[in-house]
mmCIF file with all atom_site columns, C-alpha atoms in Angstrom:
data_model
loop_
_atom_site.group_PDB
_atom_site.id
_atom_site.type_symbol
_atom_site.label_atom_id
_atom_site.label_alt_id
_atom_site.label_comp_id
_atom_site.label_asym_id
_atom_site.label_entity_id
_atom_site.label_seq_id
_atom_site.pdbx_PDB_ins_code
_atom_site.Cartn_x
_atom_site.Cartn_y
_atom_site.Cartn_z
_atom_site.occupancy
_atom_site.B_iso_or_equiv
_atom_site.pdbx_formal_charge
_atom_site.auth_seq_id
_atom_site.auth_comp_id
_atom_site.auth_asym_id
_atom_site.auth_atom_id
_atom_site.pdbx_PDB_model_num
ATOM 1   C CA . UNK A 1 1   ? 0.000   0.000   0.000   1.00 0.00 ? 11  UNK A CA 1
ATOM 2   C CA . UNK A 1 2   ? 2.934   2.348   0.592   1.00 0.00 ? 12  UNK A CA 1
ATOM 3   C CA . UNK A 1 3   ? 3.863   2.102   -3.078  1.00 0.00 ? 13  UNK A CA 1
ATOM 4   C CA . UNK A 1 4   ? 0.235   2.972   -3.976  1.00 0.00 ? 14  UNK A CA 1
ATOM 5   C CA . UNK A 1 5   ? 0.389   6.003   -1.686  1.00 0.00 ? 15  UNK A CA 1
ATOM 6   C CA . UNK A 1 6   ? 3.590   7.173   -3.377  1.00 0.00 ? 16  UNK A CA 1
ATOM 7   C CA . UNK A 1 7   ? 1.965   6.882   -6.799  1.00 0.00 ? 17  UNK A CA 1
ATOM 8   C CA . UNK A 1 8   ? -1.074  8.868   -5.629  1.00 0.00 ? 18  UNK A CA 1
ATOM 9   C CA . UNK A 1 9   ? 1.173   11.557  -4.115  1.00 0.00 ? 19  UNK A CA 1
ATOM 10  C CA . UNK A 1 10  ? 3.294   11.773  -7.262  1.00 0.00 ? 20  UNK A CA 1
ATOM 11  C CA . UNK A 1 11  ? 0.212   11.953  -9.503  1.00 0.00 ? 21  UNK A CA 1
ATOM 12  C CA . UNK A 1 12  ? -1.320  14.683  -7.333  1.00 0.00 ? 22  UNK A CA 1
ATOM 13  C CA . UNK A 1 13  ? 1.898   16.698  -7.488  1.00 0.00 ? 23  UNK A CA 1
ATOM 14  C CA . UNK A 1 14  ? 2.114   16.360  -11.287 1.00 0.00 ? 24  UNK A CA 1
ATOM 15  C CA . UNK A 1 15  ? -1.547  17.231  -11.806 1.00 0.00 ? 25  UNK A CA 1
ATOM 16  C CA . UNK A 1 16  ? -1.330  20.212  -9.480  1.00 0.00 ? 26  UNK A CA 1
ATOM 17  C CA . UNK A 1 17  ? 1.684   21.482  -11.409 1.00 0.00 ? 27  UNK A CA 1
ATOM 18  C CA . UNK A 1 18  ? -0.508  21.848  -14.503 1.00 0.00 ? 28  UNK A CA 1
ATOM 19  C CA . UNK A 1 19  ? -2.630  24.710  -13.102 1.00 0.00 ? 29  UNK A CA 1
ATOM 20  C CA . UNK A 1 20  ? -2.322  28.363  -14.190 1.00 0.00 ? 30  UNK A CA 1
ATOM 21  C CA . UNK A 1 21  ? -1.807  29.675  -10.633 1.00 0.00 ? 31  UNK A CA 1
ATOM 22  C CA . UNK A 1 22  ? 1.752   30.986  -11.057 1.00 0.00 ? 32  UNK A CA 1
ATOM 23  C CA . UNK A 1 23  ? 4.937   29.551  -9.552  1.00 0.00 ? 33  UNK A CA 1
ATOM 24  C CA . UNK A 1 24  ? 4.228   30.185  -5.865  1.00 0.00 ? 34  UNK A CA 1
ATOM 25  C CA . UNK A 1 25  ? 0.547   29.223  -6.164  1.00 0.00 ? 35  UNK A CA 1
ATOM 26  C CA . UNK A 1 26  ? 1.465   26.044  -8.012  1.00 0.00 ? 36  UNK A CA 1
ATOM 27  C CA . UNK A 1 27  ? 3.965   24.971  -5.361  1.00 0.00 ? 37  UNK A CA 1
ATOM 28  C CA . UNK A 1 28  ? 1.541   25.481  -2.485  1.00 0.00 ? 38  UNK A CA 1
ATOM 29  C CA . UNK A 1 29  ? -1.307  23.821  -4.414  1.00 0.00 ? 39  UNK A CA 1
ATOM 30  C CA . UNK A 1 30  ? 0.955   20.861  -5.191  1.00 0.00 ? 40  UNK A CA 1
ATOM 31  C CA . UNK A 1 31  ? 1.980   20.552  -1.549  1.00 0.00 ? 41  UNK A CA 1
ATOM 32  C CA . UNK A 1 32  ? -1.653  20.755  -0.430  1.00 0.00 ? 42  UNK A CA 1
ATOM 33  C CA . UNK A 1 33  ? -2.785  18.194  -3.006  1.00 0.00 ? 43  UNK A CA 1
ATOM 34  C CA . UNK A 1 34  ? 0.103   15.887  -2.104  1.00 0.00 ? 44  UNK A CA 1
ATOM 35  C CA . UNK A 1 35  ? -0.786  16.112  1.598   1.00 0.00 ? 45  UNK A CA 1
ATOM 36  C CA . UNK A 1 36  ? -4.450  15.357  0.881   1.00 0.00 ? 46  UNK A CA 1
ATOM 37  C CA . UNK A 1 37  ? -3.519  12.456  -1.408  1.00 0.00 ? 47  UNK A CA 1
ATOM 38  C CA . UNK A 1 38  ? -1.101  11.021  1.145   1.00 0.00 ? 48  UNK A CA 1
ATOM 39  C CA . UNK A 1 39  ? -3.774  11.281  3.844   1.00 0.00 ? 49  UNK A CA 1
ATOM 40  C CA . UNK A 1 40  ? -6.352  9.541   1.637   1.00 0.00 ? 50  UNK A CA 1
ATOM 41  C CA . UNK A 1 41  ? -3.883  6.792   0.708   1.00 0.00 ? 51  UNK A CA 1
ATOM 42  C CA . UNK A 1 42  ? -2.901  6.265   4.338   1.00 0.00 ? 52  UNK A CA 1
ATOM 43  C CA . UNK A 1 43  ? -6.562  6.057   5.315   1.00 0.00 ? 53  UNK A CA 1
ATOM 44  C CA . UNK A 1 44  ? -7.245  3.501   2.567   1.00 0.00 ? 54  UNK A CA 1
ATOM 45  C CA . UNK A 1 45  ? -4.193  1.478   3.594   1.00 0.00 ? 55  UNK A CA 1
ATOM 46  C CA . UNK A 1 46  ? -5.313  1.556   7.205   1.00 0.00 ? 56  UNK A CA 1
ATOM 47  C CA . UNK A 1 47  ? -8.817  0.382   6.286   1.00 0.00 ? 57  UNK A CA 1
ATOM 48  C CA . UNK A 1 48  ? -7.440  -2.417  4.090   1.00 0.00 ? 58  UNK A CA 1
ATOM 49  C CA . UNK A 1 49  ? -5.042  -3.487  6.850   1.00 0.00 ? 59  UNK A CA 1
ATOM 50  C CA . UNK A 1 50  ? -7.865  -3.513  9.394   1.00 0.00 ? 60  UNK A CA 1
ATOM 51  C CA . UNK A 1 51  ? -10.092 -5.557  7.073   1.00 0.00 ? 61  UNK A CA 1
ATOM 52  C CA . UNK A 1 52  ? -7.304  -8.093  6.496   1.00 0.00 ? 62  UNK A CA 1
ATOM 53  C CA . UNK A 1 53  ? -6.554  -8.350  10.220  1.00 0.00 ? 63  UNK A CA 1
ATOM 54  C CA . UNK A 1 54  ? -10.259 -8.865  10.912  1.00 0.00 ? 64  UNK A CA 1
ATOM 55  C CA . UNK A 1 55  ? -10.581 -11.565 8.233   1.00 0.00 ? 65  UNK A CA 1
ATOM 56  C CA . UNK A 1 56  ? -7.462  -13.354 9.519   1.00 0.00 ? 66  UNK A CA 1
ATOM 57  C CA . UNK A 1 57  ? -8.689  -13.258 13.112  1.00 0.00 ? 67  UNK A CA 1
ATOM 58  C CA . UNK A 1 58  ? -12.140 -14.528 12.126  1.00 0.00 ? 68  UNK A CA 1
ATOM 59  C CA . UNK A 1 59  ? -10.636 -17.384 10.087  1.00 0.00 ? 69  UNK A CA 1
ATOM 60  C CA . UNK A 1 60  ? -8.470  -18.382 13.042  1.00 0.00 ? 70  UNK A CA 1
ATOM 61  C CA . UNK A 1 61  ? -11.461 -18.296 15.409  1.00 0.00 ? 71  UNK A CA 1
ATOM 62  C CA . UNK A 1 62  ? -13.574 -20.478 13.129  1.00 0.00 ? 72  UNK A CA 1
ATOM 63  C CA . UNK A 1 63  ? -10.882 -23.129 12.822  1.00 0.00 ? 73  UNK A CA 1
ATOM 64  C CA . UNK A 1 64  ? -9.921  -22.992 16.502  1.00 0.00 ? 74  UNK A CA 1
ATOM 65  C CA . UNK A 1 65  ? -13.539 -23.740 17.496  1.00 0.00 ? 75  UNK A CA 1
ATOM 66  C CA . UNK A 1 66  ? -13.378 -27.154 15.845  1.00 0.00 ? 76  UNK A CA 1
ATOM 67  C CA . UNK A 1 67  ? -12.668 -29.788 18.466  1.00 0.00 ? 77  UNK A CA 1
ATOM 68  C CA . UNK A 1 68  ? -11.359 -33.249 17.657  1.00 0.00 ? 78  UNK A CA 1
ATOM 69  C CA . UNK A 1 69  ? -10.555 -32.464 14.032  1.00 0.00 ? 79  UNK A CA 1
ATOM 70  C CA . UNK A 1 70  ? -7.644  -33.800 12.015  1.00 0.00 ? 80  UNK A CA 1
ATOM 71  C CA . UNK A 1 71  ? -5.189  -31.721 9.990   1.00 0.00 ? 81  UNK A CA 1
ATOM 72  C CA . UNK A 1 72  ? -6.161  -32.265 6.366   1.00 0.00 ? 82  UNK A CA 1
ATOM 73  C CA . UNK A 1 73  ? -4.261  -29.890 4.065   1.00 0.00 ? 83  UNK A CA 1
ATOM 74  C CA . UNK A 1 74  ? -3.219  -32.844 1.910   1.00 0.00 ? 84  UNK A CA 1
ATOM 75  C CA . UNK A 1 75  ? -6.911  -33.566 1.197   1.00 0.00 ? 85  UNK A CA 1
ATOM 76  C CA . UNK A 1 76  ? -7.463  -30.147 -0.455  1.00 0.00 ? 86  UNK A CA 1
ATOM 77  C CA . UNK A 1 77  ? -6.616  -28.904 -3.956  1.00 0.00 ? 87  UNK A CA 1
ATOM 78  C CA . UNK A 1 78  ? -7.223  -25.380 -5.258  1.00 0.00 ? 88  UNK A CA 1
ATOM 79  C CA . UNK A 1 79  ? -7.936  -24.391 -8.844  1.00 0.00 ? 89  UNK A CA 1
ATOM 80  C CA . UNK A 1 80  ? -7.111  -21.275 -10.844 1.00 0.00 ? 90  UNK A CA 1
ATOM 81  C CA . UNK A 1 81  ? -8.290  -17.917 -9.483  1.00 0.00 ? 91  UNK A CA 1
ATOM 82  C CA . UNK A 1 82  ? -11.025 -16.169 -11.487 1.00 0.00 ? 92  UNK A CA 1
ATOM 83  C CA . UNK A 1 83  ? -12.369 -12.626 -11.355 1.00 0.00 ? 93  UNK A CA 1
ATOM 84  C CA . UNK A 1 84  ? -15.903 -12.185 -10.015 1.00 0.00 ? 94  UNK A CA 1
ATOM 85  C CA . UNK A 1 85  ? -18.208 -9.165  -9.906  1.00 0.00 ? 95  UNK A CA 1
ATOM 86  C CA . UNK A 1 86  ? -17.090 -6.269  -7.749  1.00 0.00 ? 96  UNK A CA 1
ATOM 87  C CA . UNK A 1 87  ? -13.425 -7.198  -8.140  1.00 0.00 ? 97  UNK A CA 1
ATOM 88  C CA . UNK A 1 88  ? -13.746 -10.203 -5.850  1.00 0.00 ? 98  UNK A CA 1
ATOM 89  C CA . UNK A 1 89  ? -11.650 -13.278 -6.609  1.00 0.00 ? 99  UNK A CA 1
ATOM 90  C CA . UNK A 1 90  ? -12.906 -16.868 -6.653  1.00 0.00 ? 100 UNK A CA 1
ATOM 91  C CA . UNK A 1 91  ? -10.987 -20.132 -6.508  1.00 0.00 ? 101 UNK A CA 1
ATOM 92  C CA . UNK A 1 92  ? -12.380 -23.648 -6.888  1.00 0.00 ? 102 UNK A CA 1
ATOM 93  C CA . UNK A 1 93  ? -11.766 -25.908 -3.885  1.00 0.00 ? 103 UNK A CA 1
ATOM 94  C CA . UNK A 1 94  ? -11.784 -29.698 -4.239  1.00 0.00 ? 104 UNK A CA 1
ATOM 95  C CA . UNK A 1 95  ? -11.746 -31.841 -1.115  1.00 0.00 ? 105 UNK A CA 1
ATOM 96  C CA . UNK A 1 96  ? -10.986 -35.563 -1.360  1.00 0.00 ? 106 UNK A CA 1
ATOM 97  C CA . UNK A 1 97  ? -11.808 -37.578 1.754   1.00 0.00 ? 107 UNK A CA 1
ATOM 98  C CA . UNK A 1 98  ? -9.375  -40.512 2.135   1.00 0.00 ? 108 UNK A CA 1
ATOM 99  C CA . UNK A 1 99  ? -11.257 -42.043 5.070   1.00 0.00 ? 109 UNK A CA 1
ATOM 100 C CA . UNK A 1 100 ? -14.104 -44.556 4.928   1.00 0.00 ? 110 UNK A CA 1
ATOM 101 C CA . UNK A 1 101 ? -16.579 -42.246 6.712   1.00 0.00 ? 111 UNK A CA 1
ATOM 102 C CA . UNK A 1 102 ? -18.247 -39.000 5.641   1.00 0.00 ? 112 UNK A CA 1
ATOM 103 C CA . UNK A 1 103 ? -16.645 -35.837 7.067   1.00 0.00 ? 113 UNK A CA 1
ATOM 104 C CA . UNK A 1 104 ? -16.984 -32.074 6.978   1.00 0.00 ? 114 UNK A CA 1
ATOM 105 C CA . UNK A 1 105 ? -13.970 -29.911 6.146   1.00 0.00 ? 115 UNK A CA 1
ATOM 106 C CA . UNK A 1 106 ? -13.099 -26.356 7.117   1.00 0.00 ? 116 UNK A CA 1
ATOM 107 C CA . UNK A 1 107 ? -10.508 -24.935 4.730   1.00 0.00 ? 117 UNK A CA 1
ATOM 108 C CA . UNK A 1 108 ? -8.698  -21.610 5.206   1.00 0.00 ? 118 UNK A CA 1
ATOM 109 C CA . UNK A 1 109 ? -7.756  -20.213 1.796   1.00 0.00 ? 119 UNK A CA 1
ATOM 110 C CA . UNK A 1 110 ? -5.282  -17.336 1.550   1.00 0.00 ? 120 UNK A CA 1
ATOM 111 C CA . UNK A 1 111 ? -5.357  -14.924 -1.388  1.00 0.00 ? 121 UNK A CA 1
ATOM 112 C CA . UNK A 1 112 ? -1.923  -13.404 -2.058  1.00 0.00 ? 122 UNK A CA 1
ATOM 113 C CA . UNK A 1 113 ? -0.515  -11.071 -4.678  1.00 0.00 ? 123 UNK A CA 1
ATOM 114 C CA . UNK A 1 114 ? 2.171   -12.339 -7.027  1.00 0.00 ? 124 UNK A CA 1
ATOM 115 C CA . UNK A 1 115 ? 4.863   -11.113 -4.622  1.00 0.00 ? 125 UNK A CA 1
ATOM 116 C CA . UNK A 1 116 ? 3.475   -13.250 -1.784  1.00 0.00 ? 126 UNK A CA 1
ATOM 117 C CA . UNK A 1 117 ? 1.777   -10.456 0.208   1.00 0.00 ? 127 UNK A CA 1
ATOM 118 C CA . UNK A 1 118 ? -1.418  -11.593 1.927   1.00 0.00 ? 128 UNK A CA 1
ATOM 119 C CA . UNK A 1 119 ? -4.462  -9.809  0.464   1.00 0.00 ? 129 UNK A CA 1
ATOM 120 C CA . UNK A 1 120 ? -7.355  -11.722 2.044   1.00 0.00 ? 130 UNK A CA 1
ATOM 121 C CA . UNK A 1 121 ? -8.230  -14.973 3.769   1.00 0.00 ? 131 UNK A CA 1
ATOM 122 C CA . UNK A 1 122 ? -11.488 -16.918 3.921   1.00 0.00 ? 132 UNK A CA 1
ATOM 123 C CA . UNK A 1 123 ? -12.757 -20.130 5.487   1.00 0.00 ? 133 UNK A CA 1
ATOM 124 C CA . UNK A 1 124 ? -14.773 -22.461 3.262   1.00 0.00 ? 134 UNK A CA 1
ATOM 125 C CA . UNK A 1 125 ? -16.864 -25.203 4.849   1.00 0.00 ? 135 UNK A CA 1
ATOM 126 C CA . UNK A 1 126 ? -17.361 -28.302 2.715   1.00 0.00 ? 136 UNK A CA 1
ATOM 127 C CA . UNK A 1 127 ? -20.007 -30.462 4.372   1.00 0.00 ? 137 UNK A CA 1
ATOM 128 C CA . UNK A 1 128 ? -20.619 -34.185 4.108   1.00 0.00 ? 138 UNK A CA 1
ATOM 129 C CA . UNK A 1 129 ? -17.714 -35.212 1.909   1.00 0.00 ? 139 UNK A CA 1
ATOM 130 C CA . UNK A 1 130 ? -18.352 -38.947 1.437   1.00 0.00 ? 140 UNK A CA 1
ATOM 131 C CA . UNK A 1 131 ? -15.749 -41.481 2.512   1.00 0.00 ? 141 UNK A CA 1
ATOM 132 C CA . UNK A 1 132 ? -13.462 -42.210 -0.432  1.00 0.00 ? 142 UNK A CA 1
ATOM 133 C CA . UNK A 1 133 ? -15.139 -39.421 -2.413  1.00 0.00 ? 143 UNK A CA 1
ATOM 134 C CA . UNK A 1 134 ? -14.667 -35.786 -3.368  1.00 0.00 ? 144 UNK A CA 1
ATOM 135 C CA . UNK A 1 135 ? -16.718 -32.629 -3.174  1.00 0.00 ? 145 UNK A CA 1
ATOM 136 C CA . UNK A 1 136 ? -16.269 -29.152 -4.694  1.00 0.00 ? 146 UNK A CA 1
ATOM 137 C CA . UNK A 1 137 ? -16.775 -25.668 -3.275  1.00 0.00 ? 147 UNK A CA 1
ATOM 138 C CA . UNK A 1 138 ? -15.658 -22.123 -4.072  1.00 0.00 ? 148 UNK A CA 1
ATOM 139 C CA . UNK A 1 139 ? -13.458 -19.792 -2.030  1.00 0.00 ? 149 UNK A CA 1
ATOM 140 C CA . UNK A 1 140 ? -14.632 -16.203 -2.613  1.00 0.00 ? 150 UNK A CA 1
ATOM 141 C CA . UNK A 1 141 ? -12.614 -13.244 -1.360  1.00 0.00 ? 151 UNK A CA 1
ATOM 142 C CA . UNK A 1 142 ? -14.326 -11.041 1.224   1.00 0.00 ? 152 UNK A CA 1
ATOM 143 C CA . UNK A 1 143 ? -13.752 -7.886  -0.827  1.00 0.00 ? 153 UNK A CA 1
ATOM 144 C CA . UNK A 1 144 ? -12.522 -6.699  -4.192  1.00 0.00 ? 154 UNK A CA 1
ATOM 145 C CA . UNK A 1 145 ? -8.841  -7.412  -4.848  1.00 0.00 ? 155 UNK A CA 1
ATOM 146 C CA . UNK A 1 146 ? -6.903  -5.614  -7.559  1.00 0.00 ? 156 UNK A CA 1
ATOM 147 C CA . UNK A 1 147 ? -4.335  -7.276  -9.760  1.00 0.00 ? 157 UNK A CA 1
ATOM 148 C CA . UNK A 1 148 ? -3.493  -10.933 -10.038 1.00 0.00 ? 158 UNK A CA 1
ATOM 149 C CA . UNK A 1 149 ? -3.975  -13.202 -7.040  1.00 0.00 ? 159 UNK A CA 1
ATOM 150 C CA . UNK A 1 150 ? -2.773  -16.677 -6.179  1.00 0.00 ? 160 UNK A CA 1
ATOM 151 C CA . UNK A 1 151 ? -4.239  -18.937 -3.518  1.00 0.00 ? 161 UNK A CA 1
ATOM 152 C CA . UNK A 1 152 ? -2.887  -21.363 -0.979  1.00 0.00 ? 162 UNK A CA 1
ATOM 153 C CA . UNK A 1 153 ? -4.361  -23.586 1.699   1.00 0.00 ? 163 UNK A CA 1
ATOM 154 C CA . UNK A 1 154 ? -3.323  -22.078 5.034   1.00 0.00 ? 164 UNK A CA 1
ATOM 155 C CA . UNK A 1 155 ? -5.118  -24.676 7.178   1.00 0.00 ? 165 UNK A CA 1
ATOM 156 C CA . UNK A 1 156 ? -7.610  -27.467 6.653   1.00 0.00 ? 166 UNK A CA 1
ATOM 157 C CA . UNK A 1 157 ? -9.432  -29.453 9.303   1.00 0.00 ? 167 UNK A CA 1
ATOM 158 C CA . UNK A 1 158 ? -11.454 -32.652 8.768   1.00 0.00 ? 168 UNK A CA 1
ATOM 159 C CA . UNK A 1 159 ? -14.100 -33.357 11.418  1.00 0.00 ? 169 UNK A CA 1
#
């Protein structure tokens, strides 16, 4: 987000420099616009950081509430990320149950940018996966995400 703030500040300074206000007016307008842009970018970064922290905490709470579950990351495969309406990202989730009994799975899916920075995290519940069978679901980001995203299974619990 810091890089985004720098771009906004630079763009505001360039755009402000195009006014007809004279040299001293242009400099003060550019400084004012840059300050406003930096403030807006910092606010947006703060909101995004708070939303991510909230999503991460909620995902952790959901998985921590499951008692008697087994770690099951190896049972989960993720497909290619697709764009959805509103900028949200979606990824197919396939769960294969290697046991002989039906189980429910809770899968925490992380959405990251191509540099590995965490953008969002969600928990997908896949109910009643038959023993020896598979079941599909979709992980949908909580909010719009810009740019390309990749997914990974952070945690998976079979219960």
